[in-house]
Short mmCIF file of C-alpha atoms in Angstrom, two decimals:
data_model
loop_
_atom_site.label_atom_id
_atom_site.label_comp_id
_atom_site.label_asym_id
_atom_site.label_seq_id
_atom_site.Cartn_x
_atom_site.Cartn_y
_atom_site.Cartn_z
CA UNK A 1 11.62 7.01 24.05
CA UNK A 2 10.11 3.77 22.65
CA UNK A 3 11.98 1.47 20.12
CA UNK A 4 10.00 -0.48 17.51
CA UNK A 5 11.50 -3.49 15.22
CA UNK A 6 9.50 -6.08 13.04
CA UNK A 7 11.42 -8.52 10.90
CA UNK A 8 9.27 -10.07 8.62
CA UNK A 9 10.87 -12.07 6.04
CA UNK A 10 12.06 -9.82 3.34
CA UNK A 11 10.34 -6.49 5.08
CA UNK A 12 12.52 -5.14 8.40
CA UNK A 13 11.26 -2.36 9.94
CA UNK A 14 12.86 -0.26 12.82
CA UNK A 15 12.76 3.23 14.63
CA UNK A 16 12.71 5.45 17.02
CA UNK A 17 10.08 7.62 18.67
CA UNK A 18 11.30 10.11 20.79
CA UNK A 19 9.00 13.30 22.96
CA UNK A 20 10.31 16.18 23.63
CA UNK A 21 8.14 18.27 25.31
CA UNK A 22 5.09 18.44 23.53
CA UNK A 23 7.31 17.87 20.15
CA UNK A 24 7.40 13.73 18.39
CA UNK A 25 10.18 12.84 16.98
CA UNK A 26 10.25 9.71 14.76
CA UNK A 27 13.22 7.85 13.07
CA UNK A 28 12.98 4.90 11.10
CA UNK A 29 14.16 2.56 8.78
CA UNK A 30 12.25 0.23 6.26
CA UNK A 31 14.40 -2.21 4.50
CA UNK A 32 13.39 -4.89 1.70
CA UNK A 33 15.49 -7.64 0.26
CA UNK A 34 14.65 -9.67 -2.71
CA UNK A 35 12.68 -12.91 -1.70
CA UNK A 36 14.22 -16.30 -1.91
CA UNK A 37 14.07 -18.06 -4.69
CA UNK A 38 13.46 -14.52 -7.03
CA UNK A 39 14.77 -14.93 -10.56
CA UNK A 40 19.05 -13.75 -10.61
CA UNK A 41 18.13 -11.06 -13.38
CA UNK A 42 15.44 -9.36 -11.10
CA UNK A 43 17.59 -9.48 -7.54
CA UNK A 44 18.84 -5.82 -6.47
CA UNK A 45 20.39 -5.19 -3.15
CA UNK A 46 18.64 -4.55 -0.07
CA UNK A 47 16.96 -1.23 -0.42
CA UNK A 48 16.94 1.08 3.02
CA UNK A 49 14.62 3.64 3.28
CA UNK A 50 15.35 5.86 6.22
CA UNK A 51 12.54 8.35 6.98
CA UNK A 52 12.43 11.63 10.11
CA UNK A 53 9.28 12.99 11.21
CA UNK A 54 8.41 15.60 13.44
CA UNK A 55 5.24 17.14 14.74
CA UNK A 56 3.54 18.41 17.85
CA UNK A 57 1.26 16.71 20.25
CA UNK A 58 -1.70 18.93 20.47
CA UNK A 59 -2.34 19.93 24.08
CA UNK A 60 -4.92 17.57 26.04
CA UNK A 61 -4.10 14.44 23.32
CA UNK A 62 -4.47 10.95 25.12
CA UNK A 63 -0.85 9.33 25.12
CA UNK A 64 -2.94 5.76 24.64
CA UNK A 65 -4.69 7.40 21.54
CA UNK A 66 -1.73 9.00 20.14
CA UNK A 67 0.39 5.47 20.31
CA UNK A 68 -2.54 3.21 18.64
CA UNK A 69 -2.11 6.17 15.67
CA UNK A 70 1.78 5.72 15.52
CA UNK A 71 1.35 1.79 15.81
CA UNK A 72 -1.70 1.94 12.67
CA UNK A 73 0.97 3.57 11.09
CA UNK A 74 3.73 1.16 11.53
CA UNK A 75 0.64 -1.71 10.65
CA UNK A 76 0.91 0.38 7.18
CA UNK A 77 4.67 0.86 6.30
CA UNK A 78 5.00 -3.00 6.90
CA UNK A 79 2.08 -3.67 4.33
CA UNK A 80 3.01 -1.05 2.14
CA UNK A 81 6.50 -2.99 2.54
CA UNK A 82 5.31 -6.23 2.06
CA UNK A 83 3.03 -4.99 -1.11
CA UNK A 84 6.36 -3.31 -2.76
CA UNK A 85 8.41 -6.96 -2.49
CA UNK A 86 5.48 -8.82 -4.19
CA UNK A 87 4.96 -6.52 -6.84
CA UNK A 88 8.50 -5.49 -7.84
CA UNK A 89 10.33 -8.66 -6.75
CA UNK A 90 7.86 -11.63 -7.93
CA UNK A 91 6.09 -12.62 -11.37
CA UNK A 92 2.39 -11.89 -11.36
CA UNK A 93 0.29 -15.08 -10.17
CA UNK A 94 2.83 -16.77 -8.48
CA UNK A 95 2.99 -18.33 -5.05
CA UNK A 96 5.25 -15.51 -4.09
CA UNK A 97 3.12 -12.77 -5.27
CA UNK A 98 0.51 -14.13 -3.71
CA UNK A 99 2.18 -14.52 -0.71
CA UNK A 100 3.47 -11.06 -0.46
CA UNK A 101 0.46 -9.64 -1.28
CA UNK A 102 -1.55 -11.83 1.27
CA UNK A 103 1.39 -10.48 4.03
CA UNK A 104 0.57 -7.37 2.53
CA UNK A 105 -2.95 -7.50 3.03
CA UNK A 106 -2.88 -8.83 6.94
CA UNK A 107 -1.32 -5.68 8.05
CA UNK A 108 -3.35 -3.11 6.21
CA UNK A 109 -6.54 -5.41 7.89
CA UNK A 110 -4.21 -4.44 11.45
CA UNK A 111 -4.45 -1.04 10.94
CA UNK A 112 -7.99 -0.94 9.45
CA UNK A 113 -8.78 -2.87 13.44
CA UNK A 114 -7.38 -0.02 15.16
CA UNK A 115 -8.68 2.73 12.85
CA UNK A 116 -11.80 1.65 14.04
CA UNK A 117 -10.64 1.33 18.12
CA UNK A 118 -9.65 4.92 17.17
CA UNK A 119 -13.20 6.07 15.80
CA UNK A 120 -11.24 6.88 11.90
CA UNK A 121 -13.94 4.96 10.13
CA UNK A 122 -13.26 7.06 6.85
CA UNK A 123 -9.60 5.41 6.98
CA UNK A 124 -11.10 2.09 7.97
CA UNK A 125 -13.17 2.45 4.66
CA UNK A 126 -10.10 3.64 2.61
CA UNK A 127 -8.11 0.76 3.95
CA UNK A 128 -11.24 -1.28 2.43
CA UNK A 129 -10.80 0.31 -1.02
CA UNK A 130 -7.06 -0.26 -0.80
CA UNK A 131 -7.68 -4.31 -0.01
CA UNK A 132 -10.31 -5.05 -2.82
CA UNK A 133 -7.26 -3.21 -5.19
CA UNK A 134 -4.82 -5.30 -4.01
CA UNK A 135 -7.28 -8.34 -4.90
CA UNK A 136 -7.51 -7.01 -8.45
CA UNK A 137 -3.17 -6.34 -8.59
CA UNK A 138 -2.79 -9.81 -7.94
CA UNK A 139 -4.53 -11.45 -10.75
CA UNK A 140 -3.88 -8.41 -13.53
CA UNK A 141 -1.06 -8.86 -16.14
CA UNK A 142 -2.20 -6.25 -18.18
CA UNK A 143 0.10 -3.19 -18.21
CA UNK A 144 -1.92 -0.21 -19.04
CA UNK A 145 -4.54 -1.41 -16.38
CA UNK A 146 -1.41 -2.23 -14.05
CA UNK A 147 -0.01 1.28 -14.23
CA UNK A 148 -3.83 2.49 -13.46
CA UNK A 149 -3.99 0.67 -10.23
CA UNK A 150 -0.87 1.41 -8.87
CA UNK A 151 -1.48 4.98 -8.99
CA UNK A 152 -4.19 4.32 -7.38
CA UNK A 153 -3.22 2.56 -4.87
CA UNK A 154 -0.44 4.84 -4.05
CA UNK A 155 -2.35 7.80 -3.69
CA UNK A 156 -5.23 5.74 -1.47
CA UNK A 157 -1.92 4.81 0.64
CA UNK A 158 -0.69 8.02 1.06
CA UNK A 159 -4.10 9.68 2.22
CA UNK A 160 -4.43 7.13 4.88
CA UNK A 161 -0.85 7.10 6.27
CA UNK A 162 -1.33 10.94 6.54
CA UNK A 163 -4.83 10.25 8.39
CA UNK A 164 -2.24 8.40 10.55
CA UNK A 165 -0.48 10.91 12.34
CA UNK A 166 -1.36 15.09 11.26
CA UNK A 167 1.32 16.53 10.91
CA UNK A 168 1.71 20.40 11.75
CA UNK A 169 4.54 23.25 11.84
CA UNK A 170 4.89 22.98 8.01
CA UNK A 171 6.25 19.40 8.27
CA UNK A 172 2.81 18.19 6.57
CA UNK A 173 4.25 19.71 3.03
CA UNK A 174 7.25 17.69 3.37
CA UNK A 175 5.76 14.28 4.30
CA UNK A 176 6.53 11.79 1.96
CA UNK A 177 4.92 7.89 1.90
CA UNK A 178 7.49 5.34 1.95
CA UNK A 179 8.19 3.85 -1.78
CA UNK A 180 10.98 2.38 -3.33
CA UNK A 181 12.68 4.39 -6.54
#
């Protein structure tokens, strides 16, 4: 069993990964708080996402490889975390946004480094795609354009946190990506 935390200011992130034979277990947690000094009208409790996956370890898989994967992954969920506070929680072209968005950004560049230790250079180039959006997020105030983006970016985050980790044993229907409702 390994144990994982990050606290990062407003993104906390904790779990579990458990084997069980040739079966992964993972539990964790992804919490984000409104940011200090975040307008009274816009704070929200904490919001806790708590997220179980399973899958097997296909027979012959490196243990070294398969915990660079899980830790590109956890690289992710933080960035997707940190993106999620600046966007929801802060006023476009702020110091906080930017902020946020430039925590945001250092993680996703984390996992892009060991995407390419891993030899996932189509994910490495995703992870690109996903940082020159984030570029353009920052600066836009337009809505329609906004809403445009942001489904794009979800969907670019979603294909590479599933490049992550494949799931099998039907799990890979139920996967979800972490986002805040």
């Amino acid at each position: 069993m390994r144990d994982f935390s990050y606290r990062l200011g407003q993104v906390t992130y904790i779990g579990k990964v458990r084997c069980m034979g040739s079966r992964v277990i993972i539990r964790s947690s992804l919490q984000v708080t409104t940011p200090k000094g975040a307008a009274l009208d816009r704070y929200v409790e904490p919001v806790t996402l708590t997220v179980m996956e399973s899958f097997s370890i296909p027979d012959g898989l490196d243990e070294v490889f398969l915990w660079d994967a899980m830790l590109a992954k956890q690289y992710l969920t933080i960035a997707q975390g940190y993106f999620q506070t600046g966007t929801r929680y802060c006023a476009v072209n702020t110091a906080a946004h930017g902020r946020m968005l430039d925590e945001s950004k250092k993680y996703y560049q984390k996992g892009k480094e060991l995407f390419l230790k891993l030899g996932n250079d189509a994910s490495a180039s995703e992870v690109d795609r996903l940082l020159t959006l984030i570029e353009a997020i920052r600066t836009n105030a337009d809505y329609g354009l906004a809403k445009l983006q942001f489904d794009e970016y979800y969907s670019i985050n979603y294909k590479i946190m599933k490049s992550c980790i494949c799931l099998e044993d039907g799990f890979d229907d139920q996967y979800k990506c972490v986002t805040l409702k």
